[in-house]
Amino acid sequence: MEENCVMNTYGRYDVTFEKGLGCKIYDTDGHEYMDFVSGVAVNCLGHSHPAIINAITSQSSKLIHSSNYYWNTTHKLLAKKLIDNCDHSKVFFCNSGAESVETALKIARKYGTLKDTEGKNVFIYMDSSFHGRTMGALSVTGQEKYQKDFRPLIEGTREVKFNNVEDLKKNFDEKVCGIIIEPIQGEGGINIASVDFLEEARKLCDKYDALLIFDEVQCGMGRLGSLFAYKKFSIIPDVICIAKALGGGFPIGATITNVKASTALVPGDHGSTFGGNPLGCAVGVAVLTELVDGGVIDKIEDKSIYIRERLLKIKEKYDVIDEIKGLGLLIGISIKTDTKKFCKACFDKKLLVIAAGNNVVRLLPPLNVTKLEIDEALDILEVVISES
Ligand code: PLP
């Protein structure tokens, strides 16, 4: 039935999931899978977390949606909770990662428009990056396979080699209004930005009065062991894009700015019908409360070390692994065999993992995963590696 009426935009596994609990997800035949995809870094508290269920039930019985023509209580609470945990001052809410990127791009374009420099409207983006599927986000996504059939893309973009300071310097000038960087490239293969590169980006943004945008849609919201990814790099961006884990499974995104960037947009410049609705924001507050006040984030480093040590031991035993990459609970295993086949072999053994880039297998467990669950997942992974 699905094949008849659902648009063919995804390469899907032949499985239908109907319920989940914690790290486990169950298909319609009752098979149990260990979920180390977490809806691609979304289900940060696992499935059916009571805090999320409570937020949805209690808020939906009061007010699900009103309109951005009016204030609502949870909108303010979530904005405050985000701001209290970063160096920034204003939040714009939307519903997805791509929208949070679109917002950031519009902020930077408007910021440039308000300056005296003629044509200050150029975006710099990185090769191997991924920022989403909408036309603006796609135009700054440095992967030909995503862009090729959708030209013309938006004008005024320059691609720079990731972590290449010289290339960055060469492409930066007074026409640049913003530069967008993932502190860790997720879809591109778990590539970590070097501190040198980020420092140079910060310096050039200050020199040419452009906005430094960090896309933390995948690597933010606790995944690296701090609520915001930029804290792990000690470089403060002007604009931060978040989504995915912010709602723990409920669709919500946000763009966060410092004072300088926040003044660019004025009423009428930008908006979103659903953005910041009472239900989404109530869920966001519940998620942040668990992550920050509930101590989930504090335990990530320890779990990360635990996974890595075990993976390094597996790497020593089997030649198929090239490298263990990533930070916190955003972990990549670069392998010498076909990643698609590898992920399918894990799936057949009831472990969900996902590919990134050309040769990397991504592990994205829920942030509250236990060491027992890590062991269970890595036992399966080791069997697949031994058979690869
Ligand atoms: N930015 C990054 C870094 C992402 O990883 C993604 C999605 O994977 C996006 C943006 C787009 O997010 P969404 O699919 O919610 O639009």
CSV table of C-alpha atoms and ligand atoms in Angstrom, one decimal:
chain,number,residue,atom,x,y,z
A,1,MET,CA,0.0,0.0,0.0
A,2,GLU,CA,2.8,2.4,1.0
A,3,GLU,CA,4.6,1.9,-2.3
A,4,ASN,CA,1.4,2.9,-4.2
A,5,CYS,CA,0.7,6.1,-2.3
A,6,VAL,CA,3.9,7.4,-0.7
A,7,MET,CA,6.4,9.4,-2.8
A,8,ASN,CA,9.5,7.5,-3.6
A,9,THR,CA,12.1,9.7,-1.9
A,10,TYR,CA,13.8,7.4,0.5
A,11,GLY,CA,15.8,4.2,0.2
A,12,ARG,CA,14.1,2.3,3.0
A,13,TYR,CA,14.7,-1.0,4.8
A,14,ASP,CA,11.8,-3.5,4.4
A,15,VAL,CA,10.5,-3.1,7.9
A,16,THR,CA,7.6,-1.3,9.7
A,17,PHE,CA,8.2,-0.1,13.2
A,18,GLU,CA,5.3,0.4,15.5
A,19,LYS,CA,6.6,1.0,19.0
A,20,GLY,CA,9.7,1.8,21.0
A,21,LEU,CA,11.0,1.8,24.5
A,22,GLY,CA,14.3,3.4,25.5
A,23,CYS,CA,17.0,2.0,23.2
A,24,LYS,CA,14.8,-0.6,21.7
A,25,ILE,CA,12.4,-0.4,18.8
A,26,TYR,CA,9.9,-3.1,17.7
A,27,ASP,CA,8.6,-4.0,14.3
A,28,THR,CA,5.0,-5.1,13.4
A,29,ASP,CA,6.1,-8.7,13.7
A,30,GLY,CA,7.3,-8.1,17.3
A,31,HIS,CA,11.0,-8.3,16.5
A,32,GLU,CA,13.2,-6.2,18.8
A,33,TYR,CA,16.0,-4.0,17.4
A,34,MET,CA,18.7,-2.1,19.3
A,35,ASP,CA,18.3,1.4,18.0
A,36,PHE,CA,21.7,3.1,17.5
A,37,VAL,CA,20.3,5.5,14.9
A,38,SER,CA,17.9,7.3,17.2
A,39,GLY,CA,15.9,8.7,14.3
A,40,VAL,CA,19.2,10.2,13.0
A,41,ALA,CA,20.3,11.9,16.3
A,42,VAL,CA,16.7,12.9,17.2
A,43,ASN,CA,15.5,10.5,19.9
A,44,CYS,CA,18.0,11.8,22.4
A,45,LEU,CA,16.1,10.3,25.4
A,46,GLY,CA,15.3,7.1,23.6
A,47,HIS,CA,11.7,6.0,22.8
A,48,SER,CA,8.7,6.6,24.9
A,49,HIS,CA,10.5,8.7,27.5
A,50,PRO,CA,8.0,9.6,30.3
A,51,ALA,CA,9.1,13.3,30.4
A,52,ILE,CA,8.2,13.6,26.7
A,53,ILE,CA,5.0,11.7,27.0
A,54,ASN,CA,4.0,13.9,30.0
A,55,ALA,CA,4.8,17.1,28.2
A,56,ILE,CA,2.8,16.1,25.2
A,57,THR,CA,-0.2,14.9,27.2
A,58,SER,CA,-0.3,17.7,29.6
A,59,GLN,CA,0.3,20.5,27.1
A,60,SER,CA,-2.0,19.1,24.4
A,61,SER,CA,-4.8,19.1,26.9
A,62,LYS,CA,-4.3,22.9,27.4
A,63,LEU,CA,-3.2,24.4,24.1
A,64,ILE,CA,-1.6,22.8,21.1
A,65,HIS,CA,-1.3,25.8,18.7
A,66,SER,CA,-2.2,29.4,18.7
A,67,SER,CA,-0.3,31.8,16.4
A,68,ASN,CA,2.8,33.8,16.4
A,69,TYR,CA,0.6,36.9,16.4
A,70,TYR,CA,0.4,36.2,20.2
A,71,TRP,CA,2.8,35.1,22.9
A,72,ASN,CA,2.4,31.7,24.5
A,73,THR,CA,3.9,30.5,27.8
A,74,THR,CA,6.0,27.6,26.7
A,75,HIS,CA,7.6,29.6,23.9
A,76,LYS,CA,9.2,32.0,26.3
A,77,LEU,CA,10.2,29.2,28.7
A,78,LEU,CA,12.1,27.3,26.0
A,79,ALA,CA,13.8,30.4,24.6
A,80,LYS,CA,14.9,31.3,28.1
A,81,LYS,CA,16.2,27.8,28.8
A,82,LEU,CA,18.2,27.8,25.6
A,83,ILE,CA,19.6,31.3,26.2
A,84,ASP,CA,20.5,30.4,29.8
A,85,ASN,CA,22.8,27.7,28.5
A,86,CYS,CA,24.7,29.6,25.8
A,87,ASP,CA,26.5,32.9,25.2
A,88,HIS,CA,23.7,34.2,23.0
A,89,SER,CA,20.6,36.3,23.4
A,90,LYS,CA,17.7,35.6,21.0
A,91,VAL,CA,15.9,32.6,19.6
A,92,PHE,CA,13.7,32.1,16.5
A,93,PHE,CA,11.7,28.9,16.5
A,94,CYS,CA,10.9,26.7,13.5
A,95,ASN,CA,10.2,23.0,12.8
A,96,SER,CA,13.2,21.4,11.3
A,97,GLY,CA,17.0,21.6,10.7
A,98,ALA,CA,16.7,22.9,7.1
A,99,GLU,CA,14.4,25.7,8.3
A,100,SER,CA,16.8,26.7,11.1
A,101,VAL,CA,19.5,27.0,8.4
A,102,GLU,CA,17.2,29.0,6.1
A,103,THR,CA,16.7,31.4,9.0
A,104,ALA,CA,20.4,31.7,9.6
A,105,LEU,CA,21.0,32.4,5.9
A,106,LYS,CA,18.3,35.1,5.8
A,107,ILE,CA,19.7,36.7,9.0
A,108,ALA,CA,23.2,36.8,7.4
A,109,ARG,CA,21.9,38.2,4.1
A,110,LYS,CA,19.9,40.9,5.9
A,111,TYR,CA,22.9,41.7,8.1
A,112,GLY,CA,25.0,42.2,4.9
A,113,THR,CA,22.2,44.2,3.3
A,114,LEU,CA,22.2,46.6,6.2
A,115,LYS,CA,26.0,47.3,5.7
A,116,ASP,CA,27.5,50.0,3.5
A,117,THR,CA,29.4,47.5,1.3
A,118,GLU,CA,27.7,46.9,-2.1
A,119,GLY,CA,26.8,43.3,-2.7
A,120,LYS,CA,27.7,42.0,0.8
A,121,ASN,CA,25.6,38.9,0.3
A,122,VAL,CA,28.0,36.0,-0.3
A,123,PHE,CA,27.9,32.8,1.8
A,124,ILE,CA,30.9,30.6,2.4
A,125,TYR,CA,30.2,26.9,3.0
A,126,MET,CA,32.3,23.8,3.3
A,127,ASP,CA,32.9,20.8,0.9
A,128,SER,CA,31.4,17.6,2.3
A,129,SER,CA,28.9,19.6,4.4
A,130,PHE,CA,25.2,18.9,4.8
A,131,HIS,CA,22.7,21.6,5.8
A,132,GLY,CA,19.3,20.3,4.5
A,133,ARG,CA,17.1,19.9,1.4
A,134,THR,CA,15.4,23.2,1.0
A,135,MET,CA,16.8,25.4,-1.8
A,136,GLY,CA,18.8,27.8,0.5
A,137,ALA,CA,20.2,25.0,2.7
A,138,LEU,CA,20.9,22.9,-0.4
A,139,SER,CA,22.8,25.8,-2.0
A,140,VAL,CA,25.3,25.7,0.8
A,141,THR,CA,25.5,21.9,1.0
A,142,GLY,CA,28.9,20.9,-0.4
A,143,GLN,CA,28.0,17.6,-2.0
A,144,GLU,CA,27.4,17.3,-5.7
A,145,LYS,CA,25.1,14.3,-5.4
A,146,TYR,CA,22.5,16.5,-3.5
A,147,GLN,CA,22.8,19.6,-5.7
A,148,LYS,CA,23.2,18.2,-9.2
A,149,ASP,CA,19.6,17.9,-10.3
A,150,PHE,CA,18.3,21.0,-8.7
A,151,ARG,CA,20.2,23.8,-10.4
A,152,PRO,CA,20.1,26.8,-10.5
A,153,LEU,CA,20.7,27.1,-6.8
A,154,ILE,CA,20.8,30.4,-5.0
A,155,GLU,CA,23.5,32.8,-6.2
A,156,GLY,CA,26.3,34.2,-4.2
A,157,THR,CA,27.9,31.1,-2.6
A,158,ARG,CA,31.6,30.0,-2.4
A,159,GLU,CA,32.7,26.5,-1.5
A,160,VAL,CA,35.8,26.2,0.7
A,161,LYS,CA,37.8,23.1,1.5
A,162,PHE,CA,36.9,21.9,5.0
A,163,ASN,CA,39.7,22.6,7.5
A,164,ASN,CA,41.9,24.3,4.9
A,165,VAL,CA,42.9,27.7,6.3
A,166,GLU,CA,44.5,28.9,3.1
A,167,ASP,CA,41.5,28.2,1.0
A,168,LEU,CA,39.3,30.0,3.6
A,169,LYS,CA,41.5,33.1,3.6
A,170,LYS,CA,41.6,33.1,-0.3
A,171,ASN,CA,37.8,33.1,-0.5
A,172,PHE,CA,37.0,35.6,2.3
A,173,ASP,CA,36.5,39.2,1.5
A,174,GLU,CA,34.2,42.1,2.3
A,175,LYS,CA,31.4,40.6,0.1
A,176,VAL,CA,30.9,37.7,2.5
A,177,CYS,CA,27.9,38.1,4.8
A,178,GLY,CA,28.1,34.7,6.5
A,179,ILE,CA,30.0,31.5,6.7
A,180,ILE,CA,28.3,28.2,7.7
A,181,ILE,CA,30.1,25.4,9.3
A,182,GLU,CA,29.2,22.1,11.0
A,183,PRO,CA,31.6,21.8,14.0
A,184,ILE,CA,31.4,18.1,13.2
A,185,GLN,CA,30.2,17.1,9.7
A,186,GLY,CA,27.6,14.4,10.2
A,187,GLU,CA,26.3,13.3,6.9
A,188,GLY,CA,29.7,14.1,5.3
A,189,GLY,CA,31.4,11.3,7.3
A,190,ILE,CA,32.0,12.5,10.9
A,191,ASN,CA,34.7,15.0,10.1
A,192,ILE,CA,35.7,17.2,13.0
A,193,ALA,CA,36.5,20.9,12.4
A,194,SER,CA,40.0,21.8,13.5
A,195,VAL,CA,40.3,24.5,16.2
A,196,ASP,CA,42.7,26.4,13.9
A,197,PHE,CA,40.2,26.5,11.1
A,198,LEU,CA,37.4,27.6,13.4
A,199,GLU,CA,39.6,30.3,14.9
A,200,GLU,CA,40.5,31.6,11.5
A,201,ALA,CA,36.9,31.7,10.5
A,202,ARG,CA,36.1,33.7,13.6
A,203,LYS,CA,39.0,36.1,12.9
A,204,LEU,CA,37.9,36.6,9.3
A,205,CYS,CA,34.3,37.1,10.3
A,206,ASP,CA,35.4,39.8,12.7
A,207,LYS,CA,37.7,41.4,10.2
A,208,TYR,CA,35.1,41.6,7.4
A,209,ASP,CA,32.1,42.0,9.6
A,210,ALA,CA,30.4,38.7,8.5
A,211,LEU,CA,28.4,36.3,10.6
A,212,LEU,CA,29.9,33.0,11.8
A,213,ILE,CA,27.1,30.4,11.7
A,214,PHE,CA,27.5,27.0,13.3
A,215,ASP,CA,25.1,24.3,12.1
A,216,GLU,CA,24.6,22.2,15.2
A,217,VAL,CA,21.5,20.4,14.0
A,218,GLN,CA,23.2,17.0,14.3
A,219,CYS,CA,26.1,17.6,16.7
A,220,GLY,CA,24.3,19.9,19.1
A,221,MET,CA,21.8,19.4,21.9
A,222,GLY,CA,24.2,17.4,24.1
A,223,ARG,CA,25.5,14.9,21.6
A,224,LEU,CA,29.1,15.9,22.1
A,225,GLY,CA,28.9,16.1,25.8
A,226,SER,CA,27.9,19.8,26.1
A,227,LEU,CA,24.5,21.2,25.3
A,228,PHE,CA,26.0,23.3,22.5
A,229,ALA,CA,28.7,21.8,20.3
A,230,TYR,CA,30.6,25.1,20.0
A,231,LYS,CA,31.5,24.8,23.7
A,232,LYS,CA,33.8,21.8,22.8
A,233,PHE,CA,35.7,24.1,20.4
A,234,SER,CA,35.9,27.2,22.5
A,235,ILE,CA,34.9,29.4,19.5
A,236,ILE,CA,31.7,31.3,19.8
A,237,PRO,CA,29.6,31.6,16.7
A,238,ASP,CA,27.2,34.5,16.0
A,239,VAL,CA,24.4,32.2,15.0
A,240,ILE,CA,23.6,28.6,15.9
A,241,CYS,CA,21.2,26.3,14.1
A,242,ILE,CA,19.6,23.5,16.1
A,243,ALA,CA,16.8,21.0,15.6
A,244,LYS,CA,16.7,17.2,15.7
A,245,ALA,CA,17.3,16.3,19.4
A,246,LEU,CA,15.7,19.6,20.6
A,247,GLY,CA,12.3,17.9,20.5
A,248,GLY,CA,13.5,14.4,21.3
A,249,GLY,CA,11.3,13.2,18.4
A,250,PHE,CA,8.8,16.0,18.2
A,251,PRO,CA,9.6,18.3,15.2
A,252,ILE,CA,11.1,21.6,16.4
A,253,GLY,CA,14.1,23.6,15.3
A,254,ALA,CA,15.6,26.9,16.4
A,255,THR,CA,18.1,29.6,15.3
A,256,ILE,CA,19.9,31.3,18.1
A,257,THR,CA,21.8,34.5,17.7
A,258,ASN,CA,24.0,37.0,19.6
A,259,VAL,CA,22.9,40.6,20.0
A,260,LYS,CA,24.7,41.7,16.9
A,261,ALA,CA,22.9,39.2,14.6
A,262,SER,CA,19.6,39.4,16.3
A,263,THR,CA,18.9,43.0,15.2
A,264,ALA,CA,19.0,42.1,11.5
A,265,LEU,CA,15.5,40.7,11.2
A,266,VAL,CA,12.5,42.9,12.0
A,267,PRO,CA,8.7,42.1,12.0
A,268,GLY,CA,7.7,41.0,8.5
A,269,ASP,CA,11.1,39.7,7.5
A,270,HIS,CA,10.7,36.1,8.5
A,271,GLY,CA,8.1,33.8,10.1
A,272,SER,CA,6.8,30.3,10.5
A,273,THR,CA,3.2,29.2,11.1
A,274,PHE,CA,4.0,26.3,13.4
A,275,GLY,CA,7.4,27.6,14.7
A,276,GLY,CA,7.4,28.1,18.5
A,277,ASN,CA,3.9,26.5,19.0
A,278,PRO,CA,2.9,25.7,22.6
A,279,LEU,CA,3.1,21.9,22.2
A,280,GLY,CA,6.6,21.8,20.5
A,281,CYS,CA,8.0,24.2,23.0
A,282,ALA,CA,6.6,22.3,26.0
A,283,VAL,CA,8.4,19.2,24.7
A,284,GLY,CA,11.6,21.2,24.1
A,285,VAL,CA,11.5,22.4,27.7
A,286,ALA,CA,11.0,18.8,28.9
A,287,VAL,CA,13.9,17.5,26.8
A,288,LEU,CA,16.3,20.3,28.0
A,289,THR,CA,15.3,19.7,31.6
A,290,GLU,CA,16.2,16.0,31.3
A,291,LEU,CA,19.4,16.7,29.3
A,292,VAL,CA,20.8,19.6,31.4
A,293,ASP,CA,19.1,19.4,34.9
A,294,GLY,CA,18.6,15.7,34.8
A,295,GLY,CA,22.3,15.1,34.3
A,296,VAL,CA,22.1,13.2,31.0
A,297,ILE,CA,24.8,15.3,29.4
A,298,ASP,CA,27.2,15.0,32.3
A,299,LYS,CA,27.4,11.3,31.7
A,300,ILE,CA,28.1,11.4,28.0
A,301,GLU,CA,31.9,11.7,28.1
A,302,ASP,CA,32.2,8.6,30.3
A,303,LYS,CA,30.0,6.6,27.9
A,304,SER,CA,31.9,7.9,24.9
A,305,ILE,CA,35.2,6.7,26.4
A,306,TYR,CA,33.5,3.3,27.1
A,307,ILE,CA,32.4,2.9,23.5
A,308,ARG,CA,35.7,4.1,22.0
A,309,GLU,CA,37.8,1.8,24.1
A,310,ARG,CA,35.8,-1.2,23.1
A,311,LEU,CA,35.8,-0.1,19.4
A,312,LEU,CA,39.6,0.4,19.5
A,313,LYS,CA,40.0,-3.2,20.9
A,314,ILE,CA,37.7,-4.4,18.0
A,315,LYS,CA,39.8,-2.4,15.6
A,316,GLU,CA,43.0,-4.2,16.7
A,317,LYS,CA,41.4,-7.6,16.1
A,318,TYR,CA,39.9,-7.0,12.7
A,319,ASP,CA,41.6,-5.3,9.7
A,320,VAL,CA,38.3,-4.0,8.3
A,321,ILE,CA,38.3,-0.9,10.5
A,322,ASP,CA,40.4,2.1,9.4
A,323,GLU,CA,39.6,4.6,12.1
A,324,ILE,CA,37.3,5.5,15.0
A,325,LYS,CA,36.1,9.1,14.5
A,326,GLY,CA,33.9,11.6,16.3
A,327,LEU,CA,33.3,13.1,19.7
A,328,GLY,CA,30.8,12.3,22.5
A,329,LEU,CA,28.1,10.0,21.3
A,330,LEU,CA,28.5,11.1,17.6
A,331,ILE,CA,30.8,8.2,16.6
A,332,GLY,CA,32.0,7.1,13.2
A,333,ILE,CA,33.7,3.9,12.3
A,334,SER,CA,35.5,4.2,8.9
A,335,ILE,CA,35.6,0.8,7.3
A,336,LYS,CA,37.2,-0.8,4.3
A,337,THR,CA,34.1,-2.6,3.1
A,338,ASP,CA,30.8,-1.4,1.6
A,339,THR,CA,29.0,0.7,4.3
A,340,LYS,CA,25.5,0.0,2.8
A,341,LYS,CA,26.1,-3.8,3.0
A,342,PHE,CA,27.6,-3.4,6.5
A,343,CYS,CA,24.6,-1.5,7.8
A,344,LYS,CA,22.2,-4.1,6.3
A,345,ALA,CA,24.2,-6.9,7.9
A,346,CYS,CA,23.8,-5.1,11.3
A,347,PHE,CA,20.1,-4.6,10.5
A,348,ASP,CA,19.7,-8.3,9.8
A,349,LYS,CA,21.1,-9.0,13.3
A,350,LYS,CA,18.7,-6.4,14.8
A,351,LEU,CA,21.1,-3.5,15.3
A,352,LEU,CA,20.2,-0.2,13.7
A,353,VAL,CA,23.2,1.9,12.5
A,354,ILE,CA,23.5,4.3,9.6
A,355,ALA,CA,26.1,5.2,7.0
A,356,ALA,CA,27.8,8.7,6.7
A,357,GLY,CA,30.0,9.9,3.8
A,358,ASN,CA,31.5,7.2,1.6
A,359,ASN,CA,33.0,4.8,4.1
A,360,VAL,CA,31.8,5.6,7.6
A,361,VAL,CA,29.3,3.8,9.8
A,362,ARG,CA,27.6,6.1,12.3
A,363,LEU,CA,26.6,5.2,15.8
A,364,LEU,CA,24.1,7.6,17.3
A,365,PRO,CA,22.7,6.0,20.4
A,366,PRO,CA,20.2,7.8,22.6
A,367,LEU,CA,22.1,10.1,25.0
A,368,ASN,CA,20.8,8.2,28.0
A,369,VAL,CA,22.0,4.8,26.7
A,370,THR,CA,23.3,2.5,29.4
A,371,LYS,CA,26.7,0.6,29.4
A,372,LEU,CA,24.7,-2.6,29.2
A,373,GLU,CA,23.0,-1.5,26.1
A,374,ILE,CA,26.3,-0.3,24.6
A,375,ASP,CA,27.7,-3.8,25.3
A,376,GLU,CA,24.7,-5.4,23.6
A,377,ALA,CA,25.0,-3.2,20.5
A,378,LEU,CA,28.8,-3.6,20.3
A,379,ASP,CA,28.5,-7.4,20.6
A,380,ILE,CA,26.4,-7.4,17.5
A,381,LEU,CA,28.7,-5.0,15.7
A,382,GLU,CA,31.7,-7.1,16.5
A,383,VAL,CA,30.0,-10.2,15.0
A,384,VAL,CA,29.2,-8.2,11.8
A,385,ILE,CA,32.8,-6.9,11.7
A,386,SER,CA,34.2,-10.4,12.1
A,387,GLU,CA,32.1,-11.6,9.2
A,388,SER,CA,32.9,-8.6,6.9
B,1,PLP,N1,22.0,20.3,9.2
B,1,PLP,C1,22.6,19.2,9.5
B,1,PLP,C2,24.0,19.2,10.1
B,1,PLP,C3,21.9,18.0,9.4
B,1,PLP,O1,22.6,16.8,9.7
B,1,PLP,C4,20.6,18.0,8.9
B,1,PLP,C5,19.9,16.7,8.7
B,1,PLP,O2,20.4,15.6,8.7
B,1,PLP,C6,20.0,19.2,8.5
B,1,PLP,C7,20.7,20.4,8.7
B,1,PLP,C8,18.6,19.2,8.0
B,1,PLP,O3,17.7,18.9,9.0
B,1,PLP,P1,16.2,18.5,8.6
B,1,PLP,O4,16.2,17.2,8.0
B,1,PLP,O5,15.5,18.5,10.0
B,1,PLP,O6,15.7,19.6,7.7
